[in-house]
CSV table of C-alpha atoms in Angstrom, one decimal:
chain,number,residue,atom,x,y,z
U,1,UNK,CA,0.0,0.0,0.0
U,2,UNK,CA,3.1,2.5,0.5
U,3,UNK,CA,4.6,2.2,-2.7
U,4,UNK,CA,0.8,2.4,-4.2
U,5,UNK,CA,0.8,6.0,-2.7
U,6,UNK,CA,4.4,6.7,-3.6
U,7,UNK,CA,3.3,6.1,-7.1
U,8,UNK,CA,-0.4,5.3,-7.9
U,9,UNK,CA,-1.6,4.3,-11.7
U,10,UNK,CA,-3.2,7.2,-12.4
U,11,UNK,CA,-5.0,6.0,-16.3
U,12,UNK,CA,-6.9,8.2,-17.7
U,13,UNK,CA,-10.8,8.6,-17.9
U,14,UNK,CA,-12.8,5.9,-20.4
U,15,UNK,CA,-14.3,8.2,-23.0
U,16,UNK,CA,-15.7,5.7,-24.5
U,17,UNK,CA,-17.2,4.2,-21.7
U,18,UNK,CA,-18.7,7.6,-20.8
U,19,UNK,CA,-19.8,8.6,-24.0
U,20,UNK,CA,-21.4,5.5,-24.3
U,21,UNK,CA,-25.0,6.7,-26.1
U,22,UNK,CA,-27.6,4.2,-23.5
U,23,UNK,CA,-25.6,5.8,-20.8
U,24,UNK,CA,-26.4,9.1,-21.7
U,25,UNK,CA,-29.4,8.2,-23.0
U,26,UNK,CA,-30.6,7.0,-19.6
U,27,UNK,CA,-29.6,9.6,-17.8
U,28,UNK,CA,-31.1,12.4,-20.0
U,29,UNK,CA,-27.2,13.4,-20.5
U,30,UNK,CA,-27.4,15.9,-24.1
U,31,UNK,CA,-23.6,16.2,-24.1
U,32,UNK,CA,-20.4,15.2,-22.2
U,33,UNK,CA,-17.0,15.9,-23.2
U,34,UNK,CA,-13.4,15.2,-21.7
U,35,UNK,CA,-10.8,17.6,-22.4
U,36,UNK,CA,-6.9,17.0,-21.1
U,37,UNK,CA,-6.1,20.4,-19.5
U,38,UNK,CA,-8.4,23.1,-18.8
U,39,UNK,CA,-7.8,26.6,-16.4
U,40,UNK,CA,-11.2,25.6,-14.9
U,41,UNK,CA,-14.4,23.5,-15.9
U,42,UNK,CA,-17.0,25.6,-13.8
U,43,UNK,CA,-15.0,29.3,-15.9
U,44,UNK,CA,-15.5,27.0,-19.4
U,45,UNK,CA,-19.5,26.4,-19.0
U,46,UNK,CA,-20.1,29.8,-17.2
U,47,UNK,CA,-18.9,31.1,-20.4
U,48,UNK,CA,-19.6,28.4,-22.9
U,49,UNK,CA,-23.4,28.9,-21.4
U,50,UNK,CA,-23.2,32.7,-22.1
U,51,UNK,CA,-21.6,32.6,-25.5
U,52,UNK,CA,-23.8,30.1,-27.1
U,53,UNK,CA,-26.7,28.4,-24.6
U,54,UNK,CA,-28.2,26.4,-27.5
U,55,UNK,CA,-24.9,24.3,-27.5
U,56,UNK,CA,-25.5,24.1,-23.7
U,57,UNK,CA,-28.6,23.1,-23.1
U,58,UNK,CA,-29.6,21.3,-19.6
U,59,UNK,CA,-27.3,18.8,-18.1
U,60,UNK,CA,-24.2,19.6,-20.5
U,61,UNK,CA,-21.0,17.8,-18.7
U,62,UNK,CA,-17.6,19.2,-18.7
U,63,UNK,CA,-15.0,16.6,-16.8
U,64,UNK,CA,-10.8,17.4,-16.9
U,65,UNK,CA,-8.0,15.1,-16.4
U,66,UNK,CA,-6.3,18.6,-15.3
U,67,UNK,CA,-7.5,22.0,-13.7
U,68,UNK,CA,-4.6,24.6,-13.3
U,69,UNK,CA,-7.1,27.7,-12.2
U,70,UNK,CA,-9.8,25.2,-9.9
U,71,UNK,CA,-11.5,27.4,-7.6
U,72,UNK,CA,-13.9,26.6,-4.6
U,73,UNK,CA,-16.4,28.5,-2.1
U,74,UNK,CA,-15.0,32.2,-1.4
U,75,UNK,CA,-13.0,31.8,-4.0
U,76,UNK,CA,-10.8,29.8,-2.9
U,77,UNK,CA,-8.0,28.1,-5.5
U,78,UNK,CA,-6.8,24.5,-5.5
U,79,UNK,CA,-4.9,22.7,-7.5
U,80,UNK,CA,-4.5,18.6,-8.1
U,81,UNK,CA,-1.9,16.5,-10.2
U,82,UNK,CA,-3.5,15.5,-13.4
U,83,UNK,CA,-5.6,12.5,-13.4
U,84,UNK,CA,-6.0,11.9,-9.9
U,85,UNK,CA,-9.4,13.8,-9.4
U,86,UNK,CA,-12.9,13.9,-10.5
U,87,UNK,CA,-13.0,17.2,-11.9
U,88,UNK,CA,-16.5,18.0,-13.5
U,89,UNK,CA,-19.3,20.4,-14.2
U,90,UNK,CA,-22.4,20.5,-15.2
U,91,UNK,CA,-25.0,23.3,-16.7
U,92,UNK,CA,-28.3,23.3,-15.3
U,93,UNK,CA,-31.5,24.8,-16.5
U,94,UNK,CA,-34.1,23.4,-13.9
U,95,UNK,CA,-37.5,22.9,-15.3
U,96,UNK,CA,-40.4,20.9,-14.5
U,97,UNK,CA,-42.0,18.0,-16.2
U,98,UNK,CA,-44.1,20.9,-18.1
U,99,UNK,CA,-41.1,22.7,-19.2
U,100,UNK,CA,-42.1,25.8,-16.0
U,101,UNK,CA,-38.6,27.3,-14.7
U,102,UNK,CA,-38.2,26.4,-11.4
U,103,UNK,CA,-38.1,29.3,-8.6
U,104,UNK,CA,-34.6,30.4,-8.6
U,105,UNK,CA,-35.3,30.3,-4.7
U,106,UNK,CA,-34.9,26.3,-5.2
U,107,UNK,CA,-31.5,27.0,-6.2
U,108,UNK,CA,-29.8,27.1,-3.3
U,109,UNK,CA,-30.5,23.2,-3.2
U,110,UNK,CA,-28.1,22.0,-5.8
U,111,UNK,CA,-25.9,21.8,-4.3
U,112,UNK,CA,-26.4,19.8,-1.3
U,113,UNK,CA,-28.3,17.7,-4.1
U,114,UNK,CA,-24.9,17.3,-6.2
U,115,UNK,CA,-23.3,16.4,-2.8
U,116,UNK,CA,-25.3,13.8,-1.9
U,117,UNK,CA,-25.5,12.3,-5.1
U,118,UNK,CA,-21.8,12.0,-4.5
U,119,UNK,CA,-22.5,10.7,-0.9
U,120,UNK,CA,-24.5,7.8,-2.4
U,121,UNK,CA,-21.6,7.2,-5.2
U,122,UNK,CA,-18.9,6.9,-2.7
U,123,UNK,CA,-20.7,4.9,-0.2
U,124,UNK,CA,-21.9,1.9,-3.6
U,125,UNK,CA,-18.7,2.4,-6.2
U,126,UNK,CA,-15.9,3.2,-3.4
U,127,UNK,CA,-17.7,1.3,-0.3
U,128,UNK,CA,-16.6,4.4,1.5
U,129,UNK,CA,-18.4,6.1,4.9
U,130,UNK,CA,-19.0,9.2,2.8
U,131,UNK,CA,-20.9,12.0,5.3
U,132,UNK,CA,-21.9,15.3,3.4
U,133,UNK,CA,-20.4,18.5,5.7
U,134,UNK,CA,-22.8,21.1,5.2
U,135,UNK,CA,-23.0,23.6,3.1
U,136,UNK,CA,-21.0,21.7,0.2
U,137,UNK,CA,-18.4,19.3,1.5
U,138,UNK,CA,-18.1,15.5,1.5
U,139,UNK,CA,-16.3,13.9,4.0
U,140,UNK,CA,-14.8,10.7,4.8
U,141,UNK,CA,-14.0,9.3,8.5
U,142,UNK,CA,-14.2,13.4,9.2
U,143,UNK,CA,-12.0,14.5,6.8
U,144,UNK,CA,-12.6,16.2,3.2
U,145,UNK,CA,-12.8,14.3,0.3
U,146,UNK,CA,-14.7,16.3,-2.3
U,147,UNK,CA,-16.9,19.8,-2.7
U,148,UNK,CA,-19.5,21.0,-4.5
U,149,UNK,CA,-19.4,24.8,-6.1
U,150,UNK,CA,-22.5,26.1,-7.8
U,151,UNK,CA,-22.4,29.6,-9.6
U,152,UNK,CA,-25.0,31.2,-11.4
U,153,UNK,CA,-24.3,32.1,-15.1
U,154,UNK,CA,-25.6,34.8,-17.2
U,155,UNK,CA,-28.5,36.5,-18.0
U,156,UNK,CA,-30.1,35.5,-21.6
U,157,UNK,CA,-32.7,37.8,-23.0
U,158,UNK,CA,-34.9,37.9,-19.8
U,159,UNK,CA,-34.8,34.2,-19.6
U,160,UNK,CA,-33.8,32.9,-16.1
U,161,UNK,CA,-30.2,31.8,-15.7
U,162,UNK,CA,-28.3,28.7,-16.1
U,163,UNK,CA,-26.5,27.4,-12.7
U,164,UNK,CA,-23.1,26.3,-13.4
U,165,UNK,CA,-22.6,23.1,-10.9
U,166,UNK,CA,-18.6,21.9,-10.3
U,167,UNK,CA,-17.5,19.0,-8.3
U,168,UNK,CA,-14.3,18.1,-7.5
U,169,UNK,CA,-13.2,14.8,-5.8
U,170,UNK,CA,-9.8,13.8,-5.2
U,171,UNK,CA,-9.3,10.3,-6.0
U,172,UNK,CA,-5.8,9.5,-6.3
U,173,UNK,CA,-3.9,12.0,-4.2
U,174,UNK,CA,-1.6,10.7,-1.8
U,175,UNK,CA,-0.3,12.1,1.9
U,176,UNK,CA,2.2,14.2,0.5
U,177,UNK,CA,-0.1,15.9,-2.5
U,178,UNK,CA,-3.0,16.7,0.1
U,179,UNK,CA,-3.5,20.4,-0.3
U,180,UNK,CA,-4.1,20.4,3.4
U,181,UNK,CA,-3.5,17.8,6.4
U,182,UNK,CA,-7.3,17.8,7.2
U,183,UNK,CA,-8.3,16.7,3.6
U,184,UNK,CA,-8.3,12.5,2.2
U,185,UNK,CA,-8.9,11.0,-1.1
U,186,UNK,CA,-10.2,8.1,-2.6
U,187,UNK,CA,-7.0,5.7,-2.4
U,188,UNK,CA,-6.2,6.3,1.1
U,189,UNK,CA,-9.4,5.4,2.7
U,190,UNK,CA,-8.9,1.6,1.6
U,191,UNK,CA,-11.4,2.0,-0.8
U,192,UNK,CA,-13.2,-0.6,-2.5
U,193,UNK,CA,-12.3,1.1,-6.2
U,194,UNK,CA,-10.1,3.9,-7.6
U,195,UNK,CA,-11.6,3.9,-10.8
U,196,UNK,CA,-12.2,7.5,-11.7
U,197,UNK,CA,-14.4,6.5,-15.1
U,198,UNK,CA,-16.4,4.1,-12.5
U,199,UNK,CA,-17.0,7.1,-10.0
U,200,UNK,CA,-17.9,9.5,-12.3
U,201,UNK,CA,-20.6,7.5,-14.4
U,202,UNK,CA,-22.1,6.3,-10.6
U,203,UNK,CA,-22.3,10.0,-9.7
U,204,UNK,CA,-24.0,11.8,-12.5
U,205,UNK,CA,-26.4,8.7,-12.8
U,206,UNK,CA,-27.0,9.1,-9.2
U,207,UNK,CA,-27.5,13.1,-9.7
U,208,UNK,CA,-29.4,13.1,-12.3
U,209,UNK,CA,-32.4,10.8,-10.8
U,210,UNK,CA,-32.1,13.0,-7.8
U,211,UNK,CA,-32.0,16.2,-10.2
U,212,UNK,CA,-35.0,14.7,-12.1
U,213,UNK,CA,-37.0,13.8,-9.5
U,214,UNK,CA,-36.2,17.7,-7.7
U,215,UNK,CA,-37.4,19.5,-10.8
U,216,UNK,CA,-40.6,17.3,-11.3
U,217,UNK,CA,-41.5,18.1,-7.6
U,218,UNK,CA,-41.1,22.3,-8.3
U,219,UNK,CA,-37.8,21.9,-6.5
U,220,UNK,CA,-39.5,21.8,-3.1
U,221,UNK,CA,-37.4,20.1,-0.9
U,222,UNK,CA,-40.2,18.3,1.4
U,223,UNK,CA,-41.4,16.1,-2.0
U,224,UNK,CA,-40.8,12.6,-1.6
U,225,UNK,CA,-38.3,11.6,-4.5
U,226,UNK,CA,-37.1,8.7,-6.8
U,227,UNK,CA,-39.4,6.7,-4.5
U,228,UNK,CA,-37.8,7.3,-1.4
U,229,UNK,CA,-37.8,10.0,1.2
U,230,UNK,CA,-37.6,13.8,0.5
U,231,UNK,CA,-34.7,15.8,-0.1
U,232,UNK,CA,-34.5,17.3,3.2
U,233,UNK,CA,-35.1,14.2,5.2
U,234,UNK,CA,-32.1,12.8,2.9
U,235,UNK,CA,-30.0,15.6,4.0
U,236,UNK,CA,-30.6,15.8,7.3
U,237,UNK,CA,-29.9,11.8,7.6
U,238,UNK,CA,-26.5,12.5,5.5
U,239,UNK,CA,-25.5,15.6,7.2
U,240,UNK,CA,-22.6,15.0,10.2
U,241,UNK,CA,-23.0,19.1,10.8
U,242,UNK,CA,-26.6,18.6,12.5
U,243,UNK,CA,-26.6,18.1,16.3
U,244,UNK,CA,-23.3,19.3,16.8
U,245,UNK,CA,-22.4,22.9,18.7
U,246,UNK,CA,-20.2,24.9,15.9
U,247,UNK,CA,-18.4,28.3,15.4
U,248,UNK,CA,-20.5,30.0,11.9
U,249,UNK,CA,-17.8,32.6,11.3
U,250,UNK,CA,-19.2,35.6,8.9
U,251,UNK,CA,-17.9,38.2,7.1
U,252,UNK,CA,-16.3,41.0,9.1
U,253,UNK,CA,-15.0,39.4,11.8
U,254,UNK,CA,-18.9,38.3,13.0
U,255,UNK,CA,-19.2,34.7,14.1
U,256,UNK,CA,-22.0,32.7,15.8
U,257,UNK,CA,-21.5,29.7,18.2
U,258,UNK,CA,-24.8,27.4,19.2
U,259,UNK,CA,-25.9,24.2,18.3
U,260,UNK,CA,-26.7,23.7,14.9
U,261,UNK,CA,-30.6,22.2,14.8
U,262,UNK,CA,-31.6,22.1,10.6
U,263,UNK,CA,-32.2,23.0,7.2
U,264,UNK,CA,-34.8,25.7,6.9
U,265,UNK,CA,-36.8,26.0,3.5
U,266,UNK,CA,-33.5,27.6,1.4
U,267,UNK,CA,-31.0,24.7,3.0
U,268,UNK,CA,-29.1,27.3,5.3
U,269,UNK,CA,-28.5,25.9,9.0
U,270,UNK,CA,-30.5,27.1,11.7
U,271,UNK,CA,-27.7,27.8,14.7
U,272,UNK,CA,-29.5,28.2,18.2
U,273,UNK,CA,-26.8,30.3,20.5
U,274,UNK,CA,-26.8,29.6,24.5
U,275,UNK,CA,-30.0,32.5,25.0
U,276,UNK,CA,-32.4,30.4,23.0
U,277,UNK,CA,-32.0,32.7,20.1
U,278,UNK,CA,-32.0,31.1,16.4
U,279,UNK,CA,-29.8,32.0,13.9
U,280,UNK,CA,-30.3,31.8,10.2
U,281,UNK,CA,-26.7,30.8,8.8
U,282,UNK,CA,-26.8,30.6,4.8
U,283,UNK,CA,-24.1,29.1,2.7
U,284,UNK,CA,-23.4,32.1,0.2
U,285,UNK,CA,-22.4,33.9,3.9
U,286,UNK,CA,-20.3,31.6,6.0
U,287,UNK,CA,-16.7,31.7,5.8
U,288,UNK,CA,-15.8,28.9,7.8
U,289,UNK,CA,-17.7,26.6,10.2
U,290,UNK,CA,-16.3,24.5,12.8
U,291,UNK,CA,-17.1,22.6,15.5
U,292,UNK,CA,-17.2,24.5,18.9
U,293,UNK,CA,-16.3,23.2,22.4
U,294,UNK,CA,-16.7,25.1,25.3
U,295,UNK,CA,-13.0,26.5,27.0
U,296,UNK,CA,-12.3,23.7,29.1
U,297,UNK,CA,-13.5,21.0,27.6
U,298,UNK,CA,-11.8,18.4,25.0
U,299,UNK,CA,-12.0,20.0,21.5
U,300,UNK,CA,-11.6,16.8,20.7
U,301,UNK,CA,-11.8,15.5,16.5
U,302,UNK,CA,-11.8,18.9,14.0
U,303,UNK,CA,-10.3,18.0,10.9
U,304,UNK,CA,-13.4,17.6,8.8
U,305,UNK,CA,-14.0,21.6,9.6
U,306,UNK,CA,-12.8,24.1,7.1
């Protein structure tokens, strides 16, 4: 297992496997391409969707063996050797089963959609303990493996934007190419695969049931879906953030510390400080969010935190 890490076979993605037409077919999948290098697949449909949105139409995939501008939440940049993530994006253009747009409220959804989805892939193709960190990370045994980034794109003659939906999982990486000591990958949870084409196909079919089944229901959250329980019950069953006292920290140096309760309507966290009071936390405001123990006490386990 050392020398696996030292130097892991790092082949690149099946195209052919993933271009496969019953594949796409099946999962309502109008285009997906594969491209070696790219500054950043979230930047290419953002403006691909902008430039030309009949070439882009709903559930377009973008996936690169290399990212060399990859940026997350807040901006934030990272960077992983090629071919040893899932790197991909996809355009969305929610509508329901008559063709209505949904609420752009519904939005904010997802991406804790596009994180479970991954959740569920981990958990079948990897056998992994995957737990989603709210509002866009997926962890494994408390530590970051993967997150979500959704952006809204342009503006298109009055019609209501495209969301731009990136997720990047690192699959290969070993200790020393961690971008930080409290993330993981793929390969060094003893995983049951490392096979980025198997992962990949697993989430988006995964996704796009859950997508489907969201748009059908007017993206409201409390719909059963794909058979099985609602969105939010889903979440709130997935979520390791729930039940636990943590630190929100908000722009300008603000920060609130209670125990974090649920997902209201939108999917922001409901923090309740020590007077009782409630606090409505969303994702588009929280800088960080980490656990929170009382001076004193064991802080105990934080690495999953960022």
């Amino acid at each position: 297992m050392e020398a696996a890490q030292e130097s892991p076979d790092r082949p690149p993605l099946d195209v052919n496997a993933l271009s496969d037409e019953a594949f796409l077919s099946a999962n309502g999948i109008p285009r997906l391409t594969v491209v070696e290098s790219t500054g950043s697949t979230n930047a290419d449909l953002l403006r691909g969707s902008g430039e030309d949105p009949f070439a882009h139409p709903d559930l377009t995939v973008l996936a690169a063996e290399y990212q060399s501008a990859a940026r997350g939440r807040l901006d934030r940049r990272w960077e992983a050797p090629a071919r040893s993530s899932v790197s991909v994006s996809l355009v969305l253009r929610p509508v329901n089963a008559e063709g209505r747009p949904l609420p752009t409220q519904s939005y904010s959804w997802l991406s804790l959609l596009a994180a479970l989805a991954l959740c569920e892939a981990l958990v079948d193709t990897a056998g992994l303990p995957a737990e989603l960190k709210w509002p866009n990370d997926v962890l494994v045994r408390g530590r970051k493996i993967a997150g979500i980034l959704a952006q809204l794109g342009p503006m298109q003659g009055g019609a209501v934007p495209p969301v731009v939906l990136g997720t990047g999982l690192n699959v290969t990486l070993t200790e020393a190419e961690l971008p930080v000591p409290t993330a993981t990958s793929v390969l060094l949870e003893n995983p049951a695969s490392v096979d980025r084409t198997a992962l990949l196909k697993s989430y988006l079919s995964r996704f796009t049931a859950l997508y489907r089944s969201f748009c059908n229901a007017d993206g409201d959250p409390t719909a059963g879906m794909a058979g099985g329980p609602s969105l939010h019950k889903r979440l709130e069953h997935q979520l390791t953030t729930l039940g636990k006292q943590v630190r929100a920290q908000l722009p300008g140096d603000h920060e609130i510390i209670g125990h974090a309760t649920r997902l209201d309507d939108y999917g922001s966290l409901l923090v309740v400080d020590s007077g009782g009071h409630e606090h409505v936390v969303t994702a588009g405001d929280v800088v960080h969010l980490r656990p929170w123990t009382p001076p004193g006490q064991n802080a105990g386990h934080e690495s999953g935190y960022a």
